[in-house]
Amino acid sequence: MDPRLQRLLGGEALAALRKRLRQRYQRGAPAGMLRLGALNEAEHAALAALTGRPARHVRSMQIEVAEIDTTLARAGLATSLRDALEQIDGPIIDLTAQRLQVRSQWQQLVEDCEHPGLRSALQTSVGLGLLKRLCGSRPEAGTLLVRHADRVLQRLPAAGIPRAQLAVAALGDAHALDAGSPVATLILTALRHDGTAELDGERARELWAAAGVLVNELARPALALNLPGPTGAEPGEPAYLSLRRLLRSPPAWTVTGRPVFVCENPNLLAIAADQLGPSCAPLVCTDGMPAAAQRVLLTQLRAAGAELHYHGDFDWPGLRIGNQMVREHDARPWRFSTADYRAAVIGAPRPGRPLDDAAVSALWDDTLAGAMLTERLAIDEEGLADMLLDDLRHC
């Protein structure tokens, strides 16, 4: 760099001025007039020297960029003002062009995605935003992440393969699909089909299960009684069905057009086994909010033609479970209406279990929540065992 250029525009005193001039080029502004305000004496003096203006200090100045380009070139200091600024402080990046290039890279990344569910998710602002967060907004890292997700998704649905085994087979790393990993999060987004991946552990496990992938496959097995099919239990004895078994060897349930009752609490199923044994109608327990094994079993029963009838506790969690049963499994209420609740309240022992204000509306009965708020009394499923067992006995 010519020392004259350093004396003219270099140095710390003119660093702020050079930054302002560089920003003009970074924004891709066209050549023309440029107005600069709030100039200090050193900045004004430098611009005056470049333009041949009087050195008397004024706070603002309007300059013709082409004129400065000509002056610098004629003096042999630089080919243009931009060249001068780059000689002093390094290359100037056109941020507008850079943003367009990066945007094009993201678009190309989405277009190259092979899995239709993942591509659809990434075409939404939420899905693409998630990908950018997962890869630190670096398109090259995003490309690799999508490629890995595609590689896994190509192997789905599976037939009951453990998640770690899938991770090794597809990516060579048993922990690549662990909960919270970027590629696992992206895969779950594709499986969820809504562009998000805000999932709790149980919901994530269910999504994996629906794709034939086992995660903690022996945890929280489904509990059932007298299901027509190969449960491995004697008639009248409760059967535990693990997620592993349900996915690896899906039972052939012979339930077409038959009612299958669903309760919330294991205690009710135990009472039914004790009092009715082999005479009890098919009964499945959700054991609270259904986990992956329970959801898979209920999905299999519905696919086999069963008519599901649900009863739970008359409290807000019970109604929340009921809503899920209606939405996801097309279940019908089983003695779970406003009239059933009011009848139960009449004979309920006191003081009982009070209800709080966190009401949940029931999808199958729009007056049930209001009745429960009025009475402020929860009715546990076990307290209605005699009535429920009478239904189970006569089916």
Short mmCIF file of C-alpha atoms in Angstrom, two decimals:
data_model
loop_
_atom_site.label_atom_id
_atom_site.label_comp_id
_atom_site.label_asym_id
_atom_site.label_seq_id
_atom_site.Cartn_x
_atom_site.Cartn_y
_atom_site.Cartn_z
CA MET A 1 0.00 0.00 0.00
CA ASP A 2 1.24 3.44 -0.90
CA PRO A 3 2.26 5.35 2.30
CA ARG A 4 0.45 8.40 0.97
CA LEU A 5 -2.83 6.48 1.06
CA GLN A 6 -2.16 5.47 4.63
CA ARG A 7 -1.57 9.09 5.58
CA LEU A 8 -4.67 10.20 3.70
CA LEU A 9 -7.24 7.65 4.91
CA GLY A 10 -5.51 5.27 7.31
CA GLY A 11 -5.03 5.33 11.05
CA GLU A 12 -7.30 4.91 14.05
CA ALA A 13 -8.58 8.48 13.88
CA LEU A 14 -10.35 7.72 10.58
CA ALA A 15 -11.45 4.15 11.41
CA ALA A 16 -15.07 5.19 12.03
CA LEU A 17 -15.20 7.11 8.73
CA ARG A 18 -13.78 4.16 6.82
CA LYS A 19 -16.37 1.88 8.46
CA ARG A 20 -19.19 4.16 7.31
CA LEU A 21 -17.83 4.23 3.78
CA ARG A 22 -17.34 0.44 3.74
CA GLN A 23 -20.94 -0.09 4.85
CA ARG A 24 -22.09 1.69 1.69
CA TYR A 25 -20.40 -0.96 -0.42
CA GLN A 26 -21.50 -3.78 1.88
CA ARG A 27 -25.10 -2.79 1.28
CA GLY A 28 -24.53 -2.84 -2.47
CA ALA A 29 -25.39 0.86 -2.80
CA PRO A 30 -24.92 2.22 -6.34
CA ALA A 31 -22.29 4.83 -7.18
CA GLY A 32 -23.49 8.40 -6.86
CA MET A 33 -23.84 11.13 -4.28
CA LEU A 34 -23.15 10.32 -0.65
CA ARG A 35 -24.04 12.58 2.28
CA LEU A 36 -22.08 12.14 5.50
CA GLY A 37 -23.07 13.89 8.71
CA ALA A 38 -21.63 14.22 12.23
CA LEU A 39 -18.08 14.56 10.90
CA ASN A 40 -15.27 15.38 13.29
CA GLU A 41 -12.35 17.58 12.22
CA ALA A 42 -10.08 14.73 11.14
CA GLU A 43 -12.81 13.10 9.07
CA HIS A 44 -13.75 16.38 7.41
CA ALA A 45 -10.11 17.13 6.63
CA ALA A 46 -9.62 13.73 4.96
CA LEU A 47 -12.73 14.12 2.80
CA ALA A 48 -11.78 17.71 1.94
CA ALA A 49 -8.36 16.52 0.79
CA LEU A 50 -9.97 13.85 -1.41
CA THR A 51 -12.46 16.27 -2.99
CA GLY A 52 -10.38 19.46 -3.10
CA ARG A 53 -12.85 21.25 -0.81
CA PRO A 54 -11.84 23.98 1.66
CA ALA A 55 -10.37 22.58 4.89
CA ARG A 56 -12.70 24.73 7.04
CA HIS A 57 -14.52 22.25 9.29
CA VAL A 58 -18.23 21.67 8.75
CA ARG A 59 -20.33 18.93 10.36
CA SER A 60 -21.65 17.40 7.15
CA MET A 61 -20.50 16.98 3.59
CA GLN A 62 -21.96 15.69 0.36
CA ILE A 63 -19.47 13.91 -1.88
CA GLU A 64 -19.52 12.48 -5.38
CA VAL A 65 -18.10 8.96 -5.20
CA ALA A 66 -17.08 8.94 -8.86
CA GLU A 67 -15.13 12.16 -8.28
CA ILE A 68 -13.14 10.56 -5.44
CA ASP A 69 -12.55 7.46 -7.57
CA THR A 70 -11.04 9.68 -10.26
CA THR A 71 -8.89 11.63 -7.79
CA LEU A 72 -7.43 8.46 -6.23
CA ALA A 73 -6.76 6.88 -9.62
CA ARG A 74 -5.13 10.04 -11.00
CA ALA A 75 -2.85 10.18 -7.94
CA GLY A 76 -1.90 6.53 -8.38
CA LEU A 77 -3.09 5.66 -4.88
CA ALA A 78 -5.95 3.31 -5.76
CA THR A 79 -8.24 2.45 -8.65
CA SER A 80 -11.28 3.64 -6.67
CA LEU A 81 -12.50 4.56 -3.22
CA ARG A 82 -13.51 0.94 -2.70
CA ASP A 83 -10.03 -0.22 -3.68
CA ALA A 84 -8.52 2.25 -1.23
CA LEU A 85 -10.71 1.03 1.63
CA GLU A 86 -9.87 -2.60 0.85
CA GLN A 87 -6.13 -1.83 0.77
CA ILE A 88 -6.37 -0.34 4.26
CA ASP A 89 -8.84 -2.68 6.03
CA GLY A 90 -9.21 -5.74 3.82
CA PRO A 91 -11.82 -7.03 1.36
CA ILE A 92 -15.34 -5.60 1.46
CA ILE A 93 -18.08 -8.23 1.46
CA ASP A 94 -21.29 -7.40 -0.37
CA LEU A 95 -23.73 -8.37 2.38
CA THR A 96 -26.75 -8.17 0.10
CA ALA A 97 -25.19 -10.58 -2.36
CA GLN A 98 -24.03 -12.77 0.50
CA ARG A 99 -27.57 -12.95 1.94
CA LEU A 100 -28.95 -13.85 -1.48
CA GLN A 101 -26.34 -16.56 -1.84
CA VAL A 102 -27.10 -18.00 1.60
CA ARG A 103 -30.85 -17.92 0.90
CA SER A 104 -30.22 -19.77 -2.33
CA GLN A 105 -28.18 -22.38 -0.44
CA TRP A 106 -31.05 -23.01 1.99
CA GLN A 107 -33.53 -23.29 -0.87
CA GLN A 108 -31.30 -25.76 -2.68
CA LEU A 109 -30.88 -27.75 0.54
CA VAL A 110 -34.65 -28.12 0.89
CA GLU A 111 -35.08 -29.04 -2.79
CA ASP A 112 -32.41 -31.74 -2.49
CA CYS A 113 -34.13 -33.33 0.54
CA GLU A 114 -35.29 -36.81 -0.50
CA HIS A 115 -37.88 -37.68 2.16
CA PRO A 116 -41.26 -36.05 1.33
CA GLY A 117 -42.25 -35.59 4.98
CA LEU A 118 -38.97 -33.90 5.84
CA ARG A 119 -39.06 -31.76 2.69
CA SER A 120 -42.61 -30.67 3.51
CA ALA A 121 -41.57 -29.73 7.07
CA LEU A 122 -38.56 -27.76 5.86
CA GLN A 123 -40.72 -25.81 3.42
CA THR A 124 -42.41 -24.14 6.40
CA SER A 125 -40.82 -21.23 8.23
CA VAL A 126 -41.04 -23.15 11.51
CA GLY A 127 -39.37 -26.25 10.11
CA LEU A 128 -36.61 -24.33 8.33
CA GLY A 129 -36.08 -22.22 11.45
CA LEU A 130 -35.65 -25.40 13.48
CA LEU A 131 -33.05 -26.72 11.01
CA LYS A 132 -31.12 -23.44 11.18
CA ARG A 133 -31.06 -23.59 14.98
CA LEU A 134 -29.90 -27.21 14.91
CA CYS A 135 -26.98 -26.45 12.60
CA GLY A 136 -25.99 -23.01 13.85
CA SER A 137 -27.38 -21.29 10.72
CA ARG A 138 -24.60 -22.81 8.60
CA PRO A 139 -25.96 -24.16 5.30
CA GLU A 140 -23.08 -26.62 4.90
CA ALA A 141 -23.83 -28.10 8.33
CA GLY A 142 -27.54 -28.14 7.48
CA THR A 143 -26.84 -30.07 4.28
CA LEU A 144 -24.99 -32.76 6.23
CA LEU A 145 -27.74 -32.93 8.86
CA VAL A 146 -30.48 -33.32 6.25
CA ARG A 147 -28.43 -35.96 4.45
CA HIS A 148 -28.12 -37.95 7.68
CA ALA A 149 -31.84 -37.60 8.40
CA ASP A 150 -32.66 -38.74 4.87
CA ARG A 151 -30.42 -41.76 5.32
CA VAL A 152 -32.32 -42.82 8.45
CA LEU A 153 -35.77 -42.05 7.05
CA GLN A 154 -35.07 -44.23 4.01
CA ARG A 155 -34.99 -47.22 6.41
CA LEU A 156 -38.41 -46.44 7.86
CA PRO A 157 -40.86 -47.86 8.59
CA ALA A 158 -38.90 -50.61 10.30
CA ALA A 159 -40.09 -53.87 11.85
CA GLY A 160 -39.31 -53.37 15.51
CA ILE A 161 -35.64 -52.39 15.37
CA PRO A 162 -34.03 -50.79 18.46
CA ARG A 163 -33.18 -47.13 17.92
CA ALA A 164 -29.50 -47.65 18.71
CA GLN A 165 -29.29 -50.45 16.15
CA LEU A 166 -30.92 -48.21 13.54
CA ALA A 167 -28.42 -45.47 14.37
CA VAL A 168 -25.48 -47.82 13.82
CA ALA A 169 -26.90 -49.23 10.59
CA ALA A 170 -27.68 -45.85 9.07
CA LEU A 171 -25.03 -43.56 10.53
CA GLY A 172 -22.40 -45.76 12.13
CA ASP A 173 -22.94 -44.30 15.60
CA ALA A 174 -25.14 -45.98 18.22
CA HIS A 175 -25.82 -42.63 19.91
CA ALA A 176 -26.54 -40.59 16.77
CA LEU A 177 -30.31 -40.85 17.35
CA ASP A 178 -30.32 -40.36 21.12
CA ALA A 179 -33.01 -38.07 22.50
CA GLY A 180 -32.20 -34.43 21.78
CA SER A 181 -29.61 -35.09 19.08
CA PRO A 182 -29.98 -32.80 16.03
CA VAL A 183 -30.61 -35.61 13.56
CA ALA A 184 -33.15 -37.30 15.86
CA THR A 185 -34.95 -33.98 16.32
CA LEU A 186 -35.11 -33.50 12.56
CA ILE A 187 -36.40 -37.04 11.99
CA LEU A 188 -39.13 -36.60 14.60
CA THR A 189 -40.14 -33.37 12.86
CA ALA A 190 -40.58 -35.31 9.61
CA LEU A 191 -42.53 -38.06 11.36
CA ARG A 192 -44.78 -35.55 13.10
CA HIS A 193 -45.76 -33.84 9.80
CA ASP A 194 -46.31 -30.40 11.36
CA GLY A 195 -42.91 -28.70 11.14
CA THR A 196 -42.21 -28.79 14.88
CA ALA A 197 -40.44 -31.06 17.29
CA GLU A 198 -41.52 -29.80 20.67
CA LEU A 199 -42.14 -33.26 22.11
CA ASP A 200 -41.94 -34.81 25.52
CA GLY A 201 -40.13 -38.10 25.87
CA GLU A 202 -43.26 -40.23 25.76
CA ARG A 203 -44.65 -38.59 22.62
CA ALA A 204 -41.27 -38.96 20.92
CA ARG A 205 -41.19 -42.63 21.87
CA GLU A 206 -44.64 -43.07 20.33
CA LEU A 207 -43.54 -41.45 17.06
CA TRP A 208 -40.54 -43.76 16.89
CA ALA A 209 -42.83 -46.69 17.67
CA ALA A 210 -45.25 -45.73 14.89
CA ALA A 211 -42.27 -45.93 12.53
CA GLY A 212 -41.33 -49.37 13.88
CA VAL A 213 -38.41 -48.18 16.00
CA LEU A 214 -38.07 -49.34 19.60
CA VAL A 215 -37.09 -46.93 22.38
CA ASN A 216 -37.16 -48.31 25.92
CA GLU A 217 -39.30 -51.06 24.47
CA LEU A 218 -39.77 -52.88 27.78
CA ALA A 219 -40.92 -49.82 29.73
CA ARG A 220 -44.62 -49.38 30.64
CA PRO A 221 -46.07 -52.42 28.85
CA ALA A 222 -49.76 -52.39 27.98
CA LEU A 223 -52.05 -54.21 30.41
CA ALA A 224 -55.01 -56.16 29.04
CA LEU A 225 -57.53 -58.81 30.02
CA ASN A 226 -59.19 -61.40 27.76
CA LEU A 227 -58.15 -59.83 24.47
CA PRO A 228 -59.04 -62.23 21.64
CA GLY A 229 -55.60 -62.97 20.31
CA PRO A 230 -52.19 -64.40 21.26
CA THR A 231 -51.53 -62.55 24.52
CA GLY A 232 -49.70 -65.45 26.17
CA ALA A 233 -51.94 -65.29 29.25
CA GLU A 234 -54.53 -67.76 30.47
CA PRO A 235 -58.17 -66.68 30.05
CA GLY A 236 -59.13 -64.47 32.95
CA GLU A 237 -55.52 -63.54 33.75
CA PRO A 238 -54.06 -60.08 33.02
CA ALA A 239 -51.54 -59.94 30.19
CA TYR A 240 -48.62 -57.55 29.80
CA LEU A 241 -47.79 -56.62 26.20
CA SER A 242 -44.51 -54.82 25.68
CA LEU A 243 -43.89 -52.33 22.93
CA ARG A 244 -41.17 -54.69 21.72
CA ARG A 245 -43.62 -57.53 21.24
CA LEU A 246 -46.37 -55.41 19.71
CA LEU A 247 -44.04 -54.04 17.05
CA ARG A 248 -41.85 -57.07 16.34
CA SER A 249 -44.66 -59.60 16.18
CA PRO A 250 -47.96 -57.71 15.83
CA PRO A 251 -50.70 -60.01 17.17
CA ALA A 252 -53.66 -60.92 14.98
CA TRP A 253 -56.50 -59.49 17.08
CA THR A 254 -59.86 -61.10 16.27
CA VAL A 255 -62.01 -58.16 17.31
CA THR A 256 -63.82 -57.11 14.14
CA GLY A 257 -67.07 -55.41 15.16
CA ARG A 258 -66.55 -56.35 18.81
CA PRO A 259 -66.56 -53.97 21.80
CA VAL A 260 -63.26 -53.60 23.63
CA PHE A 261 -63.51 -51.68 26.90
CA VAL A 262 -60.76 -49.33 27.99
CA CYS A 263 -60.22 -48.17 31.56
CA GLU A 264 -57.77 -45.70 33.07
CA ASN A 265 -56.66 -47.51 36.22
CA PRO A 266 -54.89 -50.88 36.65
CA ASN A 267 -56.89 -51.41 39.87
CA LEU A 268 -60.12 -51.70 37.89
CA LEU A 269 -58.61 -54.31 35.58
CA ALA A 270 -57.37 -56.26 38.61
CA ILE A 271 -60.85 -56.15 40.15
CA ALA A 272 -62.35 -57.37 36.88
CA ALA A 273 -59.85 -60.25 36.72
CA ASP A 274 -60.60 -61.22 40.35
CA GLN A 275 -64.39 -61.05 40.10
CA LEU A 276 -65.13 -61.96 36.48
CA GLY A 277 -62.07 -63.86 35.30
CA PRO A 278 -62.69 -65.51 31.89
CA SER A 279 -66.24 -64.08 31.84
CA CYS A 280 -64.99 -60.51 31.56
CA ALA A 281 -65.35 -58.68 28.25
CA PRO A 282 -62.07 -57.66 26.55
CA LEU A 283 -60.53 -54.89 28.66
CA VAL A 284 -57.45 -52.70 28.12
CA CYS A 285 -55.92 -50.33 30.70
CA THR A 286 -54.30 -47.04 29.68
CA ASP A 287 -52.52 -46.83 33.07
CA GLY A 288 -53.00 -43.07 33.14
CA MET A 289 -52.09 -41.14 30.02
CA PRO A 290 -51.35 -43.81 27.40
CA ALA A 291 -47.68 -44.38 26.69
CA ALA A 292 -46.22 -45.80 23.49
CA ALA A 293 -47.15 -49.43 24.15
CA GLN A 294 -50.74 -48.54 25.08
CA ARG A 295 -51.15 -46.32 22.02
CA VAL A 296 -49.74 -48.93 19.68
CA LEU A 297 -52.06 -51.58 21.13
CA LEU A 298 -55.12 -49.34 20.83
CA THR A 299 -54.16 -48.43 17.27
CA GLN A 300 -53.82 -52.13 16.40
CA LEU A 301 -57.21 -52.92 17.93
CA ARG A 302 -58.93 -50.15 15.99
CA ALA A 303 -57.21 -51.26 12.79
CA ALA A 304 -58.53 -54.77 13.46
CA GLY A 305 -62.10 -53.42 13.66
CA ALA A 306 -62.65 -53.16 17.41
CA GLU A 307 -65.14 -50.66 18.88
CA LEU A 308 -63.36 -48.96 21.78
CA HIS A 309 -65.36 -47.78 24.83
CA TYR A 310 -63.48 -45.62 27.35
CA HIS A 311 -64.07 -44.84 31.00
CA GLY A 312 -61.73 -42.96 33.30
CA ASP A 313 -61.69 -41.00 36.52
CA PHE A 314 -64.12 -38.11 36.69
CA ASP A 315 -61.34 -35.57 37.13
CA TRP A 316 -59.43 -33.30 34.76
CA PRO A 317 -56.67 -35.81 33.89
CA GLY A 318 -59.40 -38.41 33.22
CA LEU A 319 -61.12 -36.05 30.79
CA ARG A 320 -57.81 -35.23 29.16
CA ILE A 321 -57.15 -38.93 28.57
CA GLY A 322 -60.70 -39.31 27.28
CA ASN A 323 -60.13 -36.52 24.76
CA GLN A 324 -57.05 -38.29 23.49
CA MET A 325 -58.96 -41.56 23.22
CA VAL A 326 -61.68 -39.87 21.16
CA ARG A 327 -59.27 -37.94 18.92
CA GLU A 328 -56.71 -40.64 18.25
CA HIS A 329 -58.67 -43.88 18.59
CA ASP A 330 -62.28 -42.91 17.85
CA ALA A 331 -63.32 -44.23 21.27
CA ARG A 332 -66.87 -43.92 22.57
CA PRO A 333 -67.65 -42.85 26.16
CA TRP A 334 -68.42 -45.71 28.53
CA ARG A 335 -70.62 -44.46 31.38
CA PHE A 336 -68.66 -41.24 31.13
CA SER A 337 -71.33 -38.59 30.56
CA THR A 338 -72.81 -35.70 32.55
CA ALA A 339 -75.71 -37.92 33.67
CA ASP A 340 -73.27 -40.64 34.78
CA TYR A 341 -71.26 -38.10 36.78
CA ARG A 342 -74.28 -36.62 38.53
CA ALA A 343 -75.54 -40.09 39.45
CA ALA A 344 -72.10 -40.98 40.82
CA VAL A 345 -71.94 -37.81 42.93
CA ILE A 346 -75.21 -38.68 44.70
CA GLY A 347 -73.85 -41.90 46.14
CA ALA A 348 -70.22 -40.84 46.58
CA PRO A 349 -68.76 -40.96 50.12
CA ARG A 350 -67.70 -37.61 51.61
CA PRO A 351 -65.59 -35.56 51.96
CA GLY A 352 -64.10 -37.14 48.84
CA ARG A 353 -61.42 -35.69 46.55
CA PRO A 354 -61.98 -32.04 45.57
CA LEU A 355 -61.56 -30.71 42.04
CA ASP A 356 -59.51 -27.59 41.32
CA ASP A 357 -60.28 -24.89 38.73
CA ALA A 358 -58.10 -26.32 35.92
CA ALA A 359 -61.11 -27.53 33.95
CA VAL A 360 -60.85 -29.61 30.79
CA SER A 361 -63.73 -29.71 28.31
CA ALA A 362 -64.84 -33.17 27.21
CA LEU A 363 -65.02 -33.64 23.44
CA TRP A 364 -67.88 -36.14 23.78
CA ASP A 365 -70.05 -34.14 26.23
CA ASP A 366 -69.92 -30.34 26.31
CA THR A 367 -71.78 -30.11 29.64
CA LEU A 368 -69.62 -32.53 31.63
CA ALA A 369 -66.91 -30.06 32.64
CA GLY A 370 -69.52 -27.55 33.83
CA ALA A 371 -71.24 -30.16 35.99
CA MET A 372 -67.91 -31.15 37.52
CA LEU A 373 -67.05 -27.51 38.25
CA THR A 374 -70.40 -27.11 39.95
CA GLU A 375 -70.02 -30.18 42.18
CA ARG A 376 -66.26 -29.76 42.76
CA LEU A 377 -65.96 -33.49 43.45
CA ALA A 378 -63.72 -36.01 41.69
CA ILE A 379 -65.07 -39.52 41.26
CA ASP A 380 -62.42 -42.23 41.01
CA GLU A 381 -62.99 -45.07 38.60
CA GLU A 382 -62.58 -47.70 41.34
CA GLY A 383 -65.55 -46.20 43.17
CA LEU A 384 -67.76 -47.19 40.24
CA ALA A 385 -66.37 -50.70 39.91
CA ASP A 386 -69.68 -52.52 40.58
CA MET A 387 -71.49 -50.66 37.82
CA LEU A 388 -68.61 -51.01 35.35
CA LEU A 389 -68.16 -54.71 36.09
CA ASP A 390 -71.85 -55.24 35.42
CA ASP A 391 -71.30 -53.91 31.90
CA LEU A 392 -68.24 -56.11 31.46
CA ARG A 393 -70.11 -59.17 32.67
CA HIS A 394 -72.97 -58.84 30.20
CA CYS A 395 -70.97 -58.19 27.03
#
